[in-house]
């Protein structure tokens, strides 16, 4: 098992949120080894039905021989959190580890999030740091980094796993919980949304492609964010009001799941193709979002598209540091022509940093722009105390 970056402080009860299959249960089992732990797995149908009907029975259990109670997939029975809250307030000598697929989903359902009595942690698919020597960029771009992928040897097995993951998501999260009235338009939406990954969202156009109105498309994207299948990258603007009036981008949480949804698993991604460039940009942005969670940086991310369609892939607001503009290029050598395109925009941005993140081997400077290997960029963003 890989050493995960998520830091679970066992001095206090906590939530651990993350998409299914990213290793929440495995992480807790590893870190709780040797502790006296009661496990309640709400994916077990009998236990799920029991607590769905009688959540108060949680108060009736004998906890005298346990140090911890783990409630897996707690979002399936949100009412249990009211009773967890009662126990924590009563001063009982027991702590809770509560896993789930989304805090947003619980909030939308009015669930009790324990008013700060439980810390909040997040777990993602594996980062390049966690993978260590097992990391291979081309494999990540093709198959993503859900932990299960790395126990599978051949391409047919990886394809089968990713297809099953998507089908299980549709069955468990959408169909069984009756999140949408009609399943067929939502399934079509998933394919279109995957094809639109990393592009500026046009709800009306997506709606025409999948047969629903723009409000329905907006609701579908909210379902994806609620179940942690993806996240928005907001447009940059100094004014919060103007930022809210512009259109966001949407990124799926895992490259392999995205490819499964768009039905391209049979088409291998190879270097020097448009698909490779898109996937590399997606990969780097995913790493930034994941490492921001793990290293508690409190960075805020956005993108820039000007009126004349000039675009910068990623903007990072860093507390106490200059705003950072990043252009992500999959090239192994950035040439002068590419740099020249950004000279004018740099003058308009003011006192900021602008990096080119590439697959070059060594960092260098060209016309005042920093050109960084992607690992070097992530290292300086998240694991060094100061920027370059």
C-alpha positions as CSV (number, residue, x, y, z in Angstrom):
1,X,0.0,0.0,0.0
2,X,1.2,3.5,-0.8
3,X,2.0,6.0,1.9
4,X,-0.8,8.6,1.7
5,X,-0.3,12.3,2.2
6,X,-3.6,12.9,4.0
7,X,-2.7,13.6,7.6
8,X,-5.4,12.0,9.9
9,X,-4.9,13.5,13.3
10,X,-6.1,10.8,15.7
11,X,-6.4,13.2,18.7
12,X,-9.9,14.2,17.6
13,X,-12.9,12.8,15.7
14,X,-12.8,13.5,12.0
15,X,-14.5,13.3,8.7
16,X,-12.6,11.8,5.7
17,X,-14.2,12.8,2.4
18,X,-13.3,11.5,-1.0
19,X,-14.7,9.8,-4.1
20,X,-15.4,6.1,-3.9
21,X,-12.3,4.0,-4.8
22,X,-9.7,6.5,-3.7
23,X,-8.7,4.5,-0.6
24,X,-10.5,5.9,2.4
25,X,-11.2,2.6,4.1
26,X,-7.7,1.3,3.4
27,X,-6.1,4.4,4.8
28,X,-8.1,4.2,8.0
29,X,-7.5,0.5,8.4
30,X,-3.8,1.1,8.1
31,X,-3.6,4.0,10.5
32,X,-5.9,2.4,13.0
33,X,-4.1,-0.9,13.1
34,X,-3.7,-1.9,16.7
35,X,-6.5,0.4,18.0
36,X,-9.7,-1.0,19.4
37,X,-12.1,0.0,16.6
38,X,-15.8,-0.7,15.9
39,X,-16.5,-0.7,12.1
40,X,-19.9,0.2,10.8
41,X,-19.9,-0.1,7.0
42,X,-23.1,1.4,5.5
43,X,-22.4,-0.2,2.1
44,X,-23.5,-3.5,3.8
45,X,-27.2,-3.5,2.9
46,X,-28.5,-5.0,6.1
47,X,-26.7,-2.5,8.3
48,X,-27.7,0.3,6.0
49,X,-31.4,-0.6,6.2
50,X,-31.2,-1.1,10.0
51,X,-29.8,2.4,10.6
52,X,-31.9,4.0,7.9
53,X,-35.0,3.0,9.9
54,X,-33.6,3.2,13.4
55,X,-30.6,5.6,13.5
56,X,-31.1,6.0,17.3
57,X,-29.8,2.5,17.8
58,X,-26.4,3.9,17.4
59,X,-26.8,5.3,21.0
60,X,-27.6,1.8,22.3
61,X,-24.3,0.1,21.3
62,X,-21.8,-1.0,24.0
63,X,-18.7,1.1,23.4
64,X,-16.9,0.2,26.6
65,X,-14.2,-1.9,24.8
66,X,-13.6,0.5,21.9
67,X,-11.4,3.6,21.3
68,X,-12.8,4.5,17.9
69,X,-16.0,4.0,15.9
70,X,-15.6,4.1,12.1
71,X,-18.8,4.8,10.1
72,X,-18.1,4.1,6.4
73,X,-20.1,6.1,3.8
74,X,-22.0,8.0,6.4
75,X,-23.8,10.1,3.8
76,X,-26.0,7.1,3.2
77,X,-27.7,7.7,6.6
78,X,-27.2,11.4,7.4
79,X,-29.5,11.1,10.5
80,X,-26.7,9.1,12.2
81,X,-24.8,12.3,12.6
82,X,-27.3,13.8,15.0
83,X,-26.6,10.9,17.3
84,X,-22.9,11.1,16.9
85,X,-23.2,14.8,17.9
86,X,-25.1,13.8,21.0
87,X,-22.4,11.4,22.0
88,X,-19.6,13.8,21.5
89,X,-21.4,16.5,23.5
90,X,-22.1,14.0,26.3
91,X,-18.4,13.6,26.9
92,X,-18.4,9.9,26.1
93,X,-14.8,8.5,25.9
94,X,-15.0,7.5,22.2
95,X,-13.9,9.1,19.0
96,X,-15.5,8.8,15.5
97,X,-14.0,8.5,12.1
98,X,-16.6,9.3,9.5
99,X,-16.1,8.6,5.8
100,X,-18.2,9.9,3.0
101,X,-18.4,10.9,-0.7
102,X,-19.1,14.6,-0.1
103,X,-19.5,17.2,2.6
104,X,-21.5,19.3,0.1
105,X,-24.0,16.5,-0.3
106,X,-24.5,16.3,3.4
107,X,-24.9,20.0,3.7
108,X,-27.5,20.1,0.9
109,X,-29.5,17.5,2.8
110,X,-29.3,19.6,6.0
111,X,-27.1,17.0,7.7
112,X,-25.4,17.7,11.0
113,X,-21.7,18.2,10.4
114,X,-21.0,18.3,14.1
115,X,-20.3,22.0,14.4
116,X,-16.5,21.7,14.3
117,X,-16.4,18.8,16.7
118,X,-14.9,16.7,13.9
119,X,-11.9,17.8,11.8
120,X,-12.4,17.6,8.0
121,X,-9.9,15.7,5.8
122,X,-9.9,14.9,2.1
123,X,-8.5,12.0,0.1
124,X,-7.9,11.9,-3.6
125,X,-6.6,9.5,-6.2
126,X,-2.9,9.0,-5.8
127,X,-0.5,11.9,-6.5
128,X,2.9,11.6,-8.2
129,X,4.5,12.0,-4.7
130,X,2.6,9.1,-3.2
131,X,3.4,6.8,-6.2
132,X,7.1,7.4,-6.0
133,X,9.0,5.1,-8.3
134,X,5.7,3.6,-9.6
135,X,4.8,6.9,-11.3
136,X,4.8,6.8,-15.1
137,X,3.3,9.9,-16.7
138,X,2.0,8.2,-19.8
139,X,0.2,5.6,-17.7
140,X,-1.4,8.2,-15.5
141,X,-2.7,10.1,-18.6
142,X,-4.2,6.9,-20.0
143,X,-5.6,5.2,-16.9
144,X,-5.7,7.8,-14.1
145,X,-4.5,7.1,-10.6
146,X,-7.2,5.4,-8.6
147,X,-5.3,3.0,-6.3
148,X,-6.9,-0.2,-7.8
149,X,-5.4,0.6,-11.2
150,X,-1.9,-0.1,-9.9
151,X,-2.8,-3.7,-8.9
152,X,-4.0,-4.5,-12.5
153,X,-1.4,-5.6,-15.0
154,X,-2.9,-5.5,-18.5
155,X,-4.9,-2.9,-20.5
156,X,-8.1,-5.1,-20.7
157,X,-8.2,-5.3,-16.9
158,X,-7.7,-1.6,-16.5
159,X,-10.4,-0.9,-19.1
160,X,-12.8,-3.3,-17.3
161,X,-12.2,-1.7,-13.9
162,X,-12.8,1.9,-15.2
163,X,-16.0,0.9,-17.0
164,X,-17.2,-0.9,-13.9
165,X,-16.4,2.1,-11.8
166,X,-18.5,4.4,-14.0
167,X,-21.4,1.9,-14.1
168,X,-21.2,1.4,-10.3
169,X,-21.3,5.2,-9.8
170,X,-24.4,5.5,-12.0
171,X,-26.1,2.6,-10.2
172,X,-25.2,3.4,-6.6
173,X,-25.0,7.2,-6.6
174,X,-27.6,8.1,-9.2
175,X,-30.1,5.4,-9.9
176,X,-30.6,3.8,-6.5
177,X,-30.7,7.1,-4.6
178,X,-33.0,8.6,-7.3
179,X,-30.9,11.7,-7.7
180,X,-32.3,12.4,-11.2
181,X,-35.8,11.6,-12.5
182,X,-34.7,10.2,-15.9
183,X,-31.4,8.3,-16.1
184,X,-31.0,8.2,-19.9
185,X,-30.4,12.0,-20.3
186,X,-27.9,12.0,-17.4
187,X,-25.9,9.1,-18.9
188,X,-25.7,11.0,-22.1
189,X,-24.7,14.2,-20.2
190,X,-21.8,12.3,-18.5
191,X,-20.3,11.5,-21.9
192,X,-20.7,15.1,-23.2
193,X,-19.4,16.5,-19.9
194,X,-16.3,14.3,-20.2
195,X,-15.7,15.6,-23.7
196,X,-16.0,19.1,-22.4
197,X,-13.5,18.5,-19.6
198,X,-11.3,21.6,-19.2
199,X,-13.3,23.7,-21.6
200,X,-15.4,26.8,-20.8
201,X,-18.9,25.5,-20.0
202,X,-21.8,26.4,-22.3
203,X,-24.9,24.9,-20.5
204,X,-27.2,25.6,-23.5
205,X,-25.0,23.8,-26.0
206,X,-24.4,20.8,-23.6
207,X,-28.2,20.7,-23.0
208,X,-28.9,20.4,-26.7
209,X,-26.4,17.6,-27.0
210,X,-28.0,15.5,-24.2
211,X,-31.6,16.6,-24.5
212,X,-32.2,18.7,-21.4
213,X,-32.5,22.4,-20.7
214,X,-29.7,24.6,-19.4
215,X,-31.0,24.6,-15.9
216,X,-31.0,20.8,-16.0
217,X,-27.4,20.7,-17.2
218,X,-26.4,23.1,-14.4
219,X,-28.1,20.7,-11.9
220,X,-26.3,17.7,-13.4
221,X,-22.9,19.5,-12.9
222,X,-23.9,20.1,-9.3
223,X,-24.5,16.4,-8.9
224,X,-21.0,15.7,-10.1
225,X,-19.5,18.2,-7.6
226,X,-21.7,16.9,-4.8
227,X,-20.4,13.3,-5.4
228,X,-16.8,14.5,-5.8
229,X,-16.6,13.4,-9.4
230,X,-15.2,16.7,-10.4
231,X,-14.7,20.4,-9.6
232,X,-15.1,23.9,-11.1
233,X,-12.2,26.1,-12.1
234,X,-13.6,29.6,-11.8
235,X,-12.8,32.5,-14.2
236,X,-10.3,35.1,-12.9
237,X,-11.4,38.6,-12.2
238,X,-10.4,41.1,-9.6
239,X,-14.1,41.8,-8.9
240,X,-16.0,38.9,-7.2
241,X,-19.2,40.1,-8.8
242,X,-17.8,40.0,-12.3
243,X,-16.1,36.7,-11.7
244,X,-19.5,35.2,-10.8
245,X,-21.0,36.5,-14.0
246,X,-18.5,34.7,-16.2
247,X,-18.4,31.0,-17.1
248,X,-16.4,28.3,-15.3
249,X,-14.5,25.3,-16.5
250,X,-15.1,21.8,-15.1
251,X,-12.5,19.1,-14.5
252,X,-13.2,15.4,-13.6
253,X,-11.4,14.1,-10.5
254,X,-9.5,11.4,-12.4
255,X,-8.1,11.0,-15.9
256,X,-9.1,7.4,-16.3
257,X,-12.7,7.9,-15.1
258,X,-12.9,10.9,-17.5
259,X,-11.7,8.7,-20.4
260,X,-14.2,6.0,-19.4
261,X,-17.1,8.4,-19.4
262,X,-16.2,9.7,-22.9
263,X,-15.7,6.1,-24.1
264,X,-12.1,6.6,-25.3
265,X,-10.3,3.9,-23.3
266,X,-9.6,2.0,-26.5
267,X,-7.7,4.9,-27.9
268,X,-4.2,5.2,-26.4
269,X,-2.9,8.6,-25.6
270,X,0.5,9.2,-27.2
271,X,3.0,12.1,-27.2
272,X,2.8,15.0,-29.6
273,X,-0.9,14.7,-30.0
274,X,-3.7,17.2,-29.1
275,X,-5.1,14.6,-26.6
276,X,-1.7,14.3,-24.9
277,X,-1.6,18.1,-24.4
278,X,-5.1,18.2,-23.0
279,X,-4.4,15.3,-20.7
280,X,-1.1,16.7,-19.4
281,X,-2.9,20.0,-18.6
282,X,-5.6,18.1,-16.8
283,X,-3.0,16.1,-14.9
284,X,-1.1,19.1,-13.7
285,X,-4.3,20.9,-12.5
286,X,-5.4,17.8,-10.6
287,X,-2.0,17.6,-8.9
288,X,-2.3,21.2,-7.8
289,X,-5.8,20.7,-6.3
290,X,-4.8,17.5,-4.5
291,X,-1.6,18.9,-3.1
292,X,-3.3,22.1,-2.0
293,X,-5.6,19.9,0.2
294,X,-2.8,17.8,1.6
295,X,-0.4,20.6,2.4
296,X,-3.1,23.0,3.7
297,X,-1.9,25.9,1.5
298,X,-5.3,27.6,1.1
299,X,-4.4,28.5,-2.4
300,X,-7.3,29.7,-4.7
301,X,-7.3,28.6,-8.3
302,X,-8.8,30.2,-11.4
303,X,-8.1,30.7,-15.1
304,X,-8.0,33.7,-17.4
305,X,-9.7,34.2,-20.8
306,X,-9.4,37.8,-22.2
307,X,-11.9,39.5,-24.6
308,X,-9.6,38.7,-27.5
309,X,-9.6,34.9,-26.5
310,X,-6.1,34.9,-25.0
311,X,-6.0,32.3,-22.3
312,X,-3.8,31.4,-19.3
313,X,-4.5,27.9,-18.0
314,X,-4.1,28.4,-14.2
315,X,-3.9,31.3,-11.8
316,X,-3.0,30.7,-8.2
317,X,-3.7,33.2,-5.5
318,X,-1.2,32.4,-2.7
319,X,-1.6,34.1,0.7
320,X,1.4,36.3,1.3
321,X,3.0,35.8,-2.1
322,X,2.5,37.3,-5.6
323,X,-0.3,36.1,-7.7
324,X,1.0,33.3,-10.0
325,X,0.0,32.8,-13.6
326,X,0.8,29.4,-15.1
327,X,0.7,28.3,-18.7
328,X,0.9,24.5,-19.0
329,X,2.7,23.1,-22.0
330,X,3.3,19.4,-22.7
331,X,6.3,20.1,-24.9
332,X,9.8,18.9,-24.0
333,X,11.3,22.2,-25.3
334,X,9.5,25.6,-25.2
335,X,10.6,27.8,-28.1
336,X,10.9,31.6,-28.4
337,X,7.7,31.8,-30.5
338,X,5.5,30.5,-27.7
339,X,7.1,32.9,-25.2
340,X,6.6,35.9,-27.5
341,X,2.9,35.4,-27.3
342,X,2.9,36.2,-23.6
343,X,5.1,39.3,-23.6
344,X,2.1,41.6,-24.2
345,X,-0.1,40.0,-21.6
346,X,2.6,40.1,-19.0
347,X,2.7,43.9,-19.2
348,X,-1.0,44.1,-18.6
349,X,-0.9,41.8,-15.5
350,X,1.2,44.0,-13.3
351,X,3.4,42.7,-10.5
352,X,2.8,39.0,-10.8
353,X,4.8,35.9,-11.5
354,X,4.4,34.0,-14.8
355,X,5.6,30.4,-15.2
356,X,5.6,28.0,-18.1
357,X,5.2,24.5,-16.8
358,X,6.6,21.9,-19.2
359,X,8.2,18.5,-19.6
360,X,11.7,20.0,-20.0
361,X,14.4,18.4,-17.9
362,X,15.9,21.6,-16.4
363,X,14.5,24.9,-15.2
364,X,15.6,28.0,-17.1
365,X,14.7,31.6,-17.8
366,X,13.8,33.1,-21.1
367,X,13.0,36.8,-21.6
368,X,12.2,37.1,-17.9
369,X,9.8,34.1,-17.9
370,X,10.5,31.1,-15.7
371,X,10.3,27.8,-17.6
372,X,10.0,24.9,-15.2
373,X,9.8,21.1,-15.4
374,X,6.4,20.2,-13.9
375,X,7.8,18.3,-10.9
376,X,10.0,21.3,-10.1
377,X,6.9,23.6,-10.3
378,X,4.9,21.4,-7.9
379,X,7.8,21.0,-5.5
380,X,8.2,24.8,-5.3
381,X,4.5,25.4,-5.0
382,X,3.7,22.8,-2.3
383,X,6.8,21.4,-0.5
384,X,9.2,24.3,-0.4
385,X,8.8,27.0,2.2
386,X,9.4,29.7,-0.4
387,X,8.7,30.2,-4.1
388,X,11.5,30.1,-6.6
